[in-house]
Amino acid sequence: MNNRGTTRYVFASSYTNQGFYTFIPELVNSLGKVYILKGAPGSGKSTFIRLLGELMSQQGYDVEFWVSSIDPVTPDGVYIPQLDAAVINGSLPRPIEPKYPGVRDIIINLDEYWDRSMVQEKYEVIIEQLDRIDKCQQQTISLLKEAGWAKEEISRANGAHLNMEKIEQLSKDLSGEIMDKRPGEKHYFVGVITHEGLVNYIDELSADCKKRYIFRGPAGTGKSTVINELISQARQRGYSLEYYHCGLEVDYLIMVVIRNLQVALIEASHVEIIIRQGDTVVDMTRYLEDYDSDRMAINSSAAYRRYETLLLEAQQELENISQSTREVKKVYTAAMDFERLDHKRQEIADEIRRTPRTRGRFSCESVLV
């Protein structure tokens, strides 16, 4: 292969109001080969993944990097579709263990590549910073739970004005305008809260969609109701769907892409999105009864302020996590034998290319939307 493969980045993990959540176990569930990297922060997991992905791309393979809210610029996984294989970070806050040890899933312990005496010299620093990370993670989750309650308060107030007959008719009209067939589902996060604030990739991930339906309106105005009805219609017709969840609320969908139709359905109440030619913007306030936008904005202002304040506080906790993680990484990085690790990475790359594709041998469990 002479031409460089395509590369794309998607959020697969996030801190949410349910704790740290990752879609990686579902994404690798039916793959033929999965390499699971284990090791402390700074042991080279992200570098291993990034360099292996770049090597595969240079050799002409398409690669998909899976990133998270912990650090959006360092990958927690790389998927190579043509080879039906992935290499992932198994030492996330929600650890990933092998499903088929030694058969499909291979564990690579990066702790074997460090100088233990150098690590022991810094044990007090490591313990202090890891304890701080754990405390900040718990505080982040608590703040995001409270933010979810504030958003739910706004949603209930607006939802009381929904005209469900009009919502059902809108769903039917859009369903007839959009639909046709192919199976498959994947789940990601479309955006997450990071130590640098809210980040989303909506425009990038929907760039190749010829048609985008953008649903605007405050929380509780029926956007999710219409999108979920269209999802149901698409699934019944066997379409290939990609689900992009809210980074703060796992069960809340922000975008769904119907890949074989090149259509995106986008819930755009709390995200920045660039309107482009061909987009259809649906104003959901048209489907409310007895709705005074000015009065509702005043009534909801306290909840909105609380929601935004809680997100800022969560962002600060994530910054604390990032700072402590950097301190821990300094210790382990200094103790690593990266030359040996480079040889291991090349060995894995060669093994992935040699391994026959085994798609279909492993059961694909259903994924909850």
CSV table of C-alpha atoms in Angstrom, one decimal:
chain,number,residue,atom,x,y,z
A,1,MET,CA,0.0,0.0,0.0
A,2,ASN,CA,1.5,3.4,-1.0
A,3,ASN,CA,-1.3,5.9,-0.2
A,4,ARG,CA,-1.7,7.1,3.3
A,5,GLY,CA,-4.9,5.9,5.0
A,6,THR,CA,-7.6,8.2,6.4
A,7,THR,CA,-7.5,9.2,10.0
A,8,ARG,CA,-10.4,10.3,12.3
A,9,TYR,CA,-10.8,11.1,16.0
A,10,VAL,CA,-13.9,10.3,18.0
A,11,PHE,CA,-14.6,10.6,21.8
A,12,ALA,CA,-15.0,7.1,23.2
A,13,SER,CA,-14.8,7.9,27.0
A,14,SER,CA,-16.0,10.7,29.2
A,15,TYR,CA,-16.6,11.8,32.8
A,16,THR,CA,-20.4,11.8,33.1
A,17,ASN,CA,-23.1,12.2,35.7
A,18,GLN,CA,-22.9,8.3,36.0
A,19,GLY,CA,-19.2,8.4,36.6
A,20,PHE,CA,-16.4,7.7,34.1
A,21,TYR,CA,-17.9,5.9,31.2
A,22,THR,CA,-16.3,4.4,28.1
A,23,PHE,CA,-17.8,2.8,25.0
A,24,ILE,CA,-14.5,1.0,24.2
A,25,PRO,CA,-15.6,-2.4,25.4
A,26,GLU,CA,-18.6,-2.2,23.1
A,27,LEU,CA,-16.5,-0.9,20.2
A,28,VAL,CA,-14.1,-3.9,20.4
A,29,ASN,CA,-16.7,-6.5,21.2
A,30,SER,CA,-16.9,-8.1,17.8
A,31,LEU,CA,-13.3,-7.4,16.5
A,32,GLY,CA,-11.0,-10.2,15.5
A,33,LYS,CA,-7.9,-9.1,17.5
A,34,VAL,CA,-7.6,-6.7,20.5
A,35,TYR,CA,-4.4,-5.7,22.3
A,36,ILE,CA,-5.0,-4.3,25.8
A,37,LEU,CA,-2.2,-2.1,27.2
A,38,LYS,CA,-1.9,-2.1,31.0
A,39,GLY,CA,0.3,0.3,33.0
A,40,ALA,CA,0.7,3.4,35.1
A,41,PRO,CA,0.2,6.9,33.9
A,42,GLY,CA,3.4,7.8,31.9
A,43,SER,CA,4.2,4.2,31.0
A,44,GLY,CA,3.8,5.0,27.3
A,45,LYS,CA,0.3,3.6,26.6
A,46,SER,CA,-1.0,6.7,24.6
A,47,THR,CA,2.3,7.1,22.8
A,48,PHE,CA,2.3,3.4,21.9
A,49,ILE,CA,-1.2,3.7,20.5
A,50,ARG,CA,-0.6,7.0,18.6
A,51,LEU,CA,2.7,5.8,17.0
A,52,LEU,CA,1.2,2.4,16.0
A,53,GLY,CA,-1.8,4.2,14.5
A,54,GLU,CA,0.5,6.6,12.6
A,55,LEU,CA,2.5,3.7,11.3
A,56,MET,CA,-0.6,1.9,10.1
A,57,SER,CA,-1.9,5.0,8.4
A,58,GLN,CA,1.5,5.5,6.6
A,59,GLN,CA,1.2,2.0,5.3
A,60,GLY,CA,-2.2,2.8,3.8
A,61,TYR,CA,-4.6,1.5,6.4
A,62,ASP,CA,-7.5,3.7,7.7
A,63,VAL,CA,-7.3,4.3,11.4
A,64,GLU,CA,-9.8,5.6,14.0
A,65,PHE,CA,-8.3,7.1,17.2
A,66,TRP,CA,-10.5,6.9,20.3
A,67,VAL,CA,-9.9,9.8,22.7
A,68,SER,CA,-11.4,10.8,26.1
A,69,SER,CA,-12.2,13.8,28.3
A,70,ILE,CA,-9.2,13.0,30.4
A,71,ASP,CA,-6.9,14.3,27.7
A,72,PRO,CA,-8.5,15.0,24.3
A,73,VAL,CA,-5.1,15.1,22.5
A,74,THR,CA,-3.8,11.7,23.6
A,75,PRO,CA,-5.6,8.5,22.4
A,76,ASP,CA,-6.9,5.7,24.5
A,77,GLY,CA,-7.3,3.4,21.5
A,78,VAL,CA,-6.8,2.9,17.8
A,79,TYR,CA,-9.0,0.9,15.5
A,80,ILE,CA,-7.8,-0.4,12.1
A,81,PRO,CA,-11.0,-1.4,10.2
A,82,GLN,CA,-9.3,-3.2,7.3
A,83,LEU,CA,-7.4,-5.5,9.8
A,84,ASP,CA,-10.3,-6.0,12.1
A,85,ALA,CA,-8.1,-5.1,15.1
A,86,ALA,CA,-7.6,-2.5,17.8
A,87,VAL,CA,-5.0,-1.5,20.4
A,88,ILE,CA,-6.5,0.0,23.6
A,89,ASN,CA,-5.7,1.5,27.0
A,90,GLY,CA,-6.9,-1.0,29.5
A,91,SER,CA,-6.0,1.1,32.5
A,92,LEU,CA,-8.7,3.8,32.3
A,93,PRO,CA,-10.6,4.9,35.5
A,94,ARG,CA,-13.0,2.2,34.4
A,95,PRO,CA,-10.5,-0.7,33.7
A,96,ILE,CA,-11.0,-2.8,30.6
A,97,GLU,CA,-10.3,-6.5,31.0
A,98,PRO,CA,-10.0,-9.2,28.3
A,99,LYS,CA,-13.1,-11.0,27.2
A,100,TYR,CA,-11.3,-13.8,25.4
A,101,PRO,CA,-7.9,-13.9,27.1
A,102,GLY,CA,-5.1,-15.2,25.0
A,103,VAL,CA,-7.5,-16.0,22.1
A,104,ARG,CA,-8.7,-12.7,20.8
A,105,ASP,CA,-7.5,-10.4,23.6
A,106,ILE,CA,-3.8,-10.0,24.3
A,107,ILE,CA,-2.6,-8.1,27.4
A,108,ILE,CA,0.6,-6.1,27.1
A,109,ASN,CA,1.9,-5.1,30.6
A,110,LEU,CA,4.0,-1.9,30.1
A,111,ASP,CA,5.1,-2.1,33.8
A,112,GLU,CA,7.6,-4.7,32.6
A,113,TYR,CA,9.4,-1.9,30.7
A,114,TRP,CA,10.3,0.3,33.6
A,115,ASP,CA,13.1,0.5,36.2
A,116,ARG,CA,11.4,-0.4,39.5
A,117,SER,CA,14.1,1.2,41.7
A,118,MET,CA,13.5,4.6,40.1
A,119,VAL,CA,9.8,4.3,40.7
A,120,GLN,CA,10.3,3.3,44.4
A,121,GLU,CA,12.4,6.4,45.0
A,122,LYS,CA,9.3,8.6,44.2
A,123,TYR,CA,6.7,6.5,46.0
A,124,GLU,CA,5.6,9.4,48.3
A,125,VAL,CA,5.0,11.6,45.2
A,126,ILE,CA,3.1,8.9,43.5
A,127,ILE,CA,0.8,8.1,46.4
A,128,GLU,CA,0.1,11.8,47.1
A,129,GLN,CA,-0.8,12.5,43.5
A,130,LEU,CA,-2.9,9.3,42.9
A,131,ASP,CA,-4.9,10.0,46.1
A,132,ARG,CA,-5.5,13.6,44.8
A,133,ILE,CA,-6.6,12.2,41.4
A,134,ASP,CA,-9.1,9.9,43.1
A,135,LYS,CA,-10.5,12.7,45.3
A,136,CYS,CA,-10.9,15.0,42.3
A,137,GLN,CA,-12.6,12.3,40.2
A,138,GLN,CA,-15.2,11.7,42.9
A,139,GLN,CA,-15.8,15.5,43.2
A,140,THR,CA,-16.1,15.8,39.4
A,141,ILE,CA,-18.8,13.1,39.2
A,142,SER,CA,-20.7,14.7,42.1
A,143,LEU,CA,-20.7,18.1,40.3
A,144,LEU,CA,-21.9,16.5,37.1
A,145,LYS,CA,-24.7,14.7,38.8
A,146,GLU,CA,-25.9,18.0,40.3
A,147,ALA,CA,-25.6,19.7,36.9
A,148,GLY,CA,-27.8,16.9,35.4
A,149,TRP,CA,-30.5,17.7,38.0
A,150,ALA,CA,-30.4,21.4,37.1
A,151,LYS,CA,-30.8,20.6,33.5
A,152,GLU,CA,-33.7,18.2,34.3
A,153,GLU,CA,-35.4,21.0,36.1
A,154,ILE,CA,-35.3,23.2,33.0
A,155,SER,CA,-36.4,20.3,30.8
A,156,ARG,CA,-39.5,19.6,33.0
A,157,ALA,CA,-40.6,23.3,32.9
A,158,ASN,CA,-40.4,23.5,29.1
A,159,GLY,CA,-41.8,20.0,28.5
A,160,ALA,CA,-45.1,20.9,30.2
A,161,HIS,CA,-45.9,23.0,27.1
A,162,LEU,CA,-45.3,20.3,24.4
A,163,ASN,CA,-48.0,19.6,21.9
A,164,MET,CA,-47.5,15.9,21.4
A,165,GLU,CA,-49.8,15.7,18.3
A,166,LYS,CA,-47.6,18.2,16.5
A,167,ILE,CA,-44.5,16.4,17.6
A,168,GLU,CA,-45.8,13.1,16.3
A,169,GLN,CA,-46.7,14.7,13.0
A,170,LEU,CA,-43.2,16.3,12.7
A,171,SER,CA,-41.6,12.8,13.2
A,172,LYS,CA,-43.8,11.3,10.5
A,173,ASP,CA,-43.0,14.1,8.1
A,174,LEU,CA,-39.2,13.9,8.6
A,175,SER,CA,-39.3,10.1,8.5
A,176,GLY,CA,-40.9,10.2,5.1
A,177,GLU,CA,-38.4,12.8,3.9
A,178,ILE,CA,-35.2,11.0,5.1
A,179,MET,CA,-35.3,7.2,4.9
A,180,ASP,CA,-33.8,3.6,2.9
A,181,LYS,CA,-31.0,0.1,4.2
A,182,ARG,CA,-28.0,-1.6,6.0
A,183,PRO,CA,-27.3,-3.0,9.5
A,184,GLY,CA,-24.8,-1.8,12.1
A,185,GLU,CA,-24.5,0.4,15.1
A,186,LYS,CA,-21.6,2.2,16.9
A,187,HIS,CA,-21.7,4.4,19.9
A,188,TYR,CA,-19.4,7.4,20.8
A,189,PHE,CA,-19.5,10.7,22.6
A,190,VAL,CA,-19.9,13.7,20.4
A,191,GLY,CA,-18.4,16.1,23.0
A,192,VAL,CA,-17.1,16.1,26.5
A,193,ILE,CA,-16.1,18.4,29.3
A,194,THR,CA,-12.3,18.6,29.7
A,195,HIS,CA,-9.9,20.6,31.8
A,196,GLU,CA,-10.0,23.2,29.0
A,197,GLY,CA,-13.8,23.4,28.9
A,198,LEU,CA,-16.5,21.9,26.7
A,199,VAL,CA,-15.2,20.3,23.5
A,200,ASN,CA,-17.3,18.9,20.6
A,201,TYR,CA,-16.6,17.5,17.2
A,202,ILE,CA,-20.0,17.8,15.6
A,203,ASP,CA,-19.0,19.7,12.5
A,204,GLU,CA,-16.0,17.4,11.9
A,205,LEU,CA,-17.9,14.2,12.4
A,206,SER,CA,-20.8,15.3,10.2
A,207,ALA,CA,-18.6,16.9,7.5
A,208,ASP,CA,-19.3,14.2,4.9
A,209,CYS,CA,-23.1,14.2,5.5
A,210,LYS,CA,-25.0,15.7,2.6
A,211,LYS,CA,-28.0,16.6,4.7
A,212,ARG,CA,-28.2,17.7,8.4
A,213,TYR,CA,-31.3,18.2,10.4
A,214,ILE,CA,-30.6,20.5,13.3
A,215,PHE,CA,-33.1,20.7,16.1
A,216,ARG,CA,-33.0,23.9,18.1
A,217,GLY,CA,-34.8,24.8,21.2
A,218,PRO,CA,-34.5,24.9,25.0
A,219,ALA,CA,-34.2,21.6,27.0
A,220,GLY,CA,-37.5,19.8,27.2
A,221,THR,CA,-38.9,21.0,23.9
A,222,GLY,CA,-39.2,17.6,22.2
A,223,LYS,CA,-35.9,17.4,20.3
A,224,SER,CA,-35.0,14.0,21.7
A,225,THR,CA,-38.5,12.7,21.2
A,226,VAL,CA,-38.4,13.4,17.5
A,227,ILE,CA,-34.8,12.1,17.1
A,228,ASN,CA,-35.6,8.9,18.9
A,229,GLU,CA,-38.6,8.3,16.8
A,230,LEU,CA,-36.5,8.8,13.6
A,231,ILE,CA,-33.9,6.4,15.1
A,232,SER,CA,-36.7,3.8,15.6
A,233,GLN,CA,-37.8,4.2,12.0
A,234,ALA,CA,-34.2,3.9,10.7
A,235,ARG,CA,-33.5,0.8,12.8
A,236,GLN,CA,-36.7,-0.9,11.5
A,237,ARG,CA,-35.4,-0.3,7.9
A,238,GLY,CA,-32.0,-1.7,8.7
A,239,TYR,CA,-29.9,1.4,8.4
A,240,SER,CA,-26.3,1.8,9.5
A,241,LEU,CA,-26.3,4.1,12.5
A,242,GLU,CA,-23.7,5.9,14.5
A,243,TYR,CA,-24.8,7.3,17.9
A,244,TYR,CA,-23.1,10.3,19.4
A,245,HIS,CA,-24.0,10.7,23.1
A,246,CYS,CA,-23.8,13.7,25.4
A,247,GLY,CA,-20.5,13.7,27.3
A,248,LEU,CA,-22.2,14.7,30.5
A,249,GLU,CA,-25.3,12.3,30.2
A,250,VAL,CA,-24.6,8.9,28.7
A,251,ASP,CA,-28.3,8.2,27.9
A,252,TYR,CA,-28.8,11.5,26.1
A,253,LEU,CA,-28.1,11.6,22.3
A,254,ILE,CA,-26.7,14.8,20.7
A,255,MET,CA,-26.3,13.4,17.2
A,256,VAL,CA,-27.1,10.4,15.1
A,257,VAL,CA,-25.5,9.8,11.7
A,258,ILE,CA,-27.3,7.5,9.2
A,259,ARG,CA,-24.1,6.6,7.3
A,260,ASN,CA,-25.4,5.0,4.2
A,261,LEU,CA,-27.8,7.9,3.6
A,262,GLN,CA,-25.2,10.5,4.7
A,263,VAL,CA,-27.8,12.2,7.0
A,264,ALA,CA,-27.2,13.6,10.4
A,265,LEU,CA,-29.8,14.3,13.1
A,266,ILE,CA,-28.4,16.9,15.6
A,267,GLU,CA,-29.8,18.1,18.9
A,268,ALA,CA,-28.3,21.6,19.0
A,269,SER,CA,-29.5,23.2,22.3
A,270,HIS,CA,-26.2,23.4,24.1
A,271,VAL,CA,-23.6,23.0,21.4
A,272,GLU,CA,-21.9,25.3,18.9
A,273,ILE,CA,-22.5,24.3,15.3
A,274,ILE,CA,-21.8,26.1,12.0
A,275,ILE,CA,-24.9,26.2,9.8
A,276,ARG,CA,-24.0,25.4,6.2
A,277,GLN,CA,-25.8,25.1,2.9
A,278,GLY,CA,-28.3,22.3,2.8
A,279,ASP,CA,-28.9,22.2,6.6
A,280,THR,CA,-32.5,22.1,7.7
A,281,VAL,CA,-33.0,23.9,11.0
A,282,VAL,CA,-36.1,22.8,13.0
A,283,ASP,CA,-37.3,25.3,15.6
A,284,MET,CA,-38.9,23.2,18.3
A,285,THR,CA,-40.5,26.1,20.1
A,286,ARG,CA,-43.1,26.1,17.3
A,287,TYR,CA,-44.5,22.9,18.8
A,288,LEU,CA,-45.2,24.3,22.2
A,289,GLU,CA,-48.6,25.5,23.5
A,290,ASP,CA,-49.0,28.6,25.7
A,291,TYR,CA,-45.3,29.2,25.7
A,292,ASP,CA,-43.9,32.6,26.6
A,293,SER,CA,-40.1,32.4,25.8
A,294,ASP,CA,-39.3,35.6,27.8
A,295,ARG,CA,-41.1,34.4,30.9
A,296,MET,CA,-39.7,30.9,30.7
A,297,ALA,CA,-36.1,32.3,30.3
A,298,ILE,CA,-36.6,34.3,33.5
A,299,ASN,CA,-38.0,31.3,35.3
A,300,SER,CA,-35.2,29.1,34.1
A,301,SER,CA,-32.4,31.6,34.6
A,302,ALA,CA,-31.5,30.4,38.1
A,303,ALA,CA,-31.3,26.8,37.0
A,304,TYR,CA,-29.2,27.8,33.9
A,305,ARG,CA,-26.8,29.7,36.1
A,306,ARG,CA,-26.5,26.8,38.5
A,307,TYR,CA,-25.9,24.4,35.6
A,308,GLU,CA,-23.1,26.6,34.2
A,309,THR,CA,-21.5,27.2,37.6
A,310,LEU,CA,-21.4,23.4,38.3
A,311,LEU,CA,-19.8,22.8,34.9
A,312,LEU,CA,-17.1,25.4,35.6
A,313,GLU,CA,-16.4,23.7,39.0
A,314,ALA,CA,-16.2,20.3,37.3
A,315,GLN,CA,-13.8,21.8,34.8
A,316,GLN,CA,-11.5,23.0,37.6
A,317,GLU,CA,-11.6,19.5,39.2
A,318,LEU,CA,-10.5,18.1,35.8
A,319,GLU,CA,-7.7,20.6,35.7
A,320,ASN,CA,-6.6,19.3,39.1
A,321,ILE,CA,-6.7,15.7,37.8
A,322,SER,CA,-4.7,16.8,34.8
A,323,GLN,CA,-2.0,18.5,36.9
A,324,SER,CA,-1.7,15.5,39.2
A,325,THR,CA,-1.6,13.1,36.3
A,326,ARG,CA,1.3,15.1,34.8
A,327,GLU,CA,3.2,14.8,38.0
A,328,VAL,CA,2.7,11.0,38.2
A,329,LYS,CA,3.7,10.7,34.5
A,330,LYS,CA,7.0,12.4,35.1
A,331,VAL,CA,8.0,9.7,37.5
A,332,TYR,CA,7.0,6.7,35.4
A,333,THR,CA,8.2,8.3,32.1
A,334,ALA,CA,11.7,8.8,33.5
A,335,ALA,CA,11.8,5.1,34.6
A,336,MET,CA,10.7,3.7,31.2
A,337,ASP,CA,12.9,1.8,28.7
A,338,PHE,CA,11.3,3.3,25.6
A,339,GLU,CA,13.8,1.6,23.3
A,340,ARG,CA,12.5,-1.9,24.3
A,341,LEU,CA,8.9,-0.5,24.0
A,342,ASP,CA,9.6,0.6,20.4
A,343,HIS,CA,10.6,-2.9,19.5
A,344,LYS,CA,7.4,-4.2,21.1
A,345,ARG,CA,5.3,-1.8,19.2
A,346,GLN,CA,6.9,-2.9,15.9
A,347,GLU,CA,6.3,-6.5,16.9
A,348,ILE,CA,2.6,-5.8,17.5
A,349,ALA,CA,2.2,-3.9,14.2
A,350,ASP,CA,3.8,-6.8,12.3
A,351,GLU,CA,1.6,-9.3,14.2
A,352,ILE,CA,-1.6,-7.4,13.4
A,353,ARG,CA,-0.8,-7.3,9.7
A,354,ARG,CA,-0.1,-11.1,9.6
A,355,THR,CA,-3.1,-12.2,11.6
A,356,PRO,CA,-6.0,-13.5,9.4
A,357,ARG,CA,-9.2,-11.5,9.8
A,358,THR,CA,-11.6,-13.3,12.1
A,359,ARG,CA,-14.7,-11.1,12.0
A,360,GLY,CA,-17.8,-13.1,12.8
A,361,ARG,CA,-16.2,-15.6,15.2
A,362,PHE,CA,-17.1,-13.6,18.2
A,363,SER,CA,-20.7,-12.7,19.3
A,364,CYS,CA,-21.7,-9.1,19.0
A,365,GLU,CA,-23.8,-8.3,22.1
A,366,SER,CA,-26.5,-5.7,21.6
A,367,VAL,CA,-25.7,-2.1,22.8
A,368,LEU,CA,-28.2,-0.1,24.7
A,369,VAL,CA,-29.1,3.3,23.2
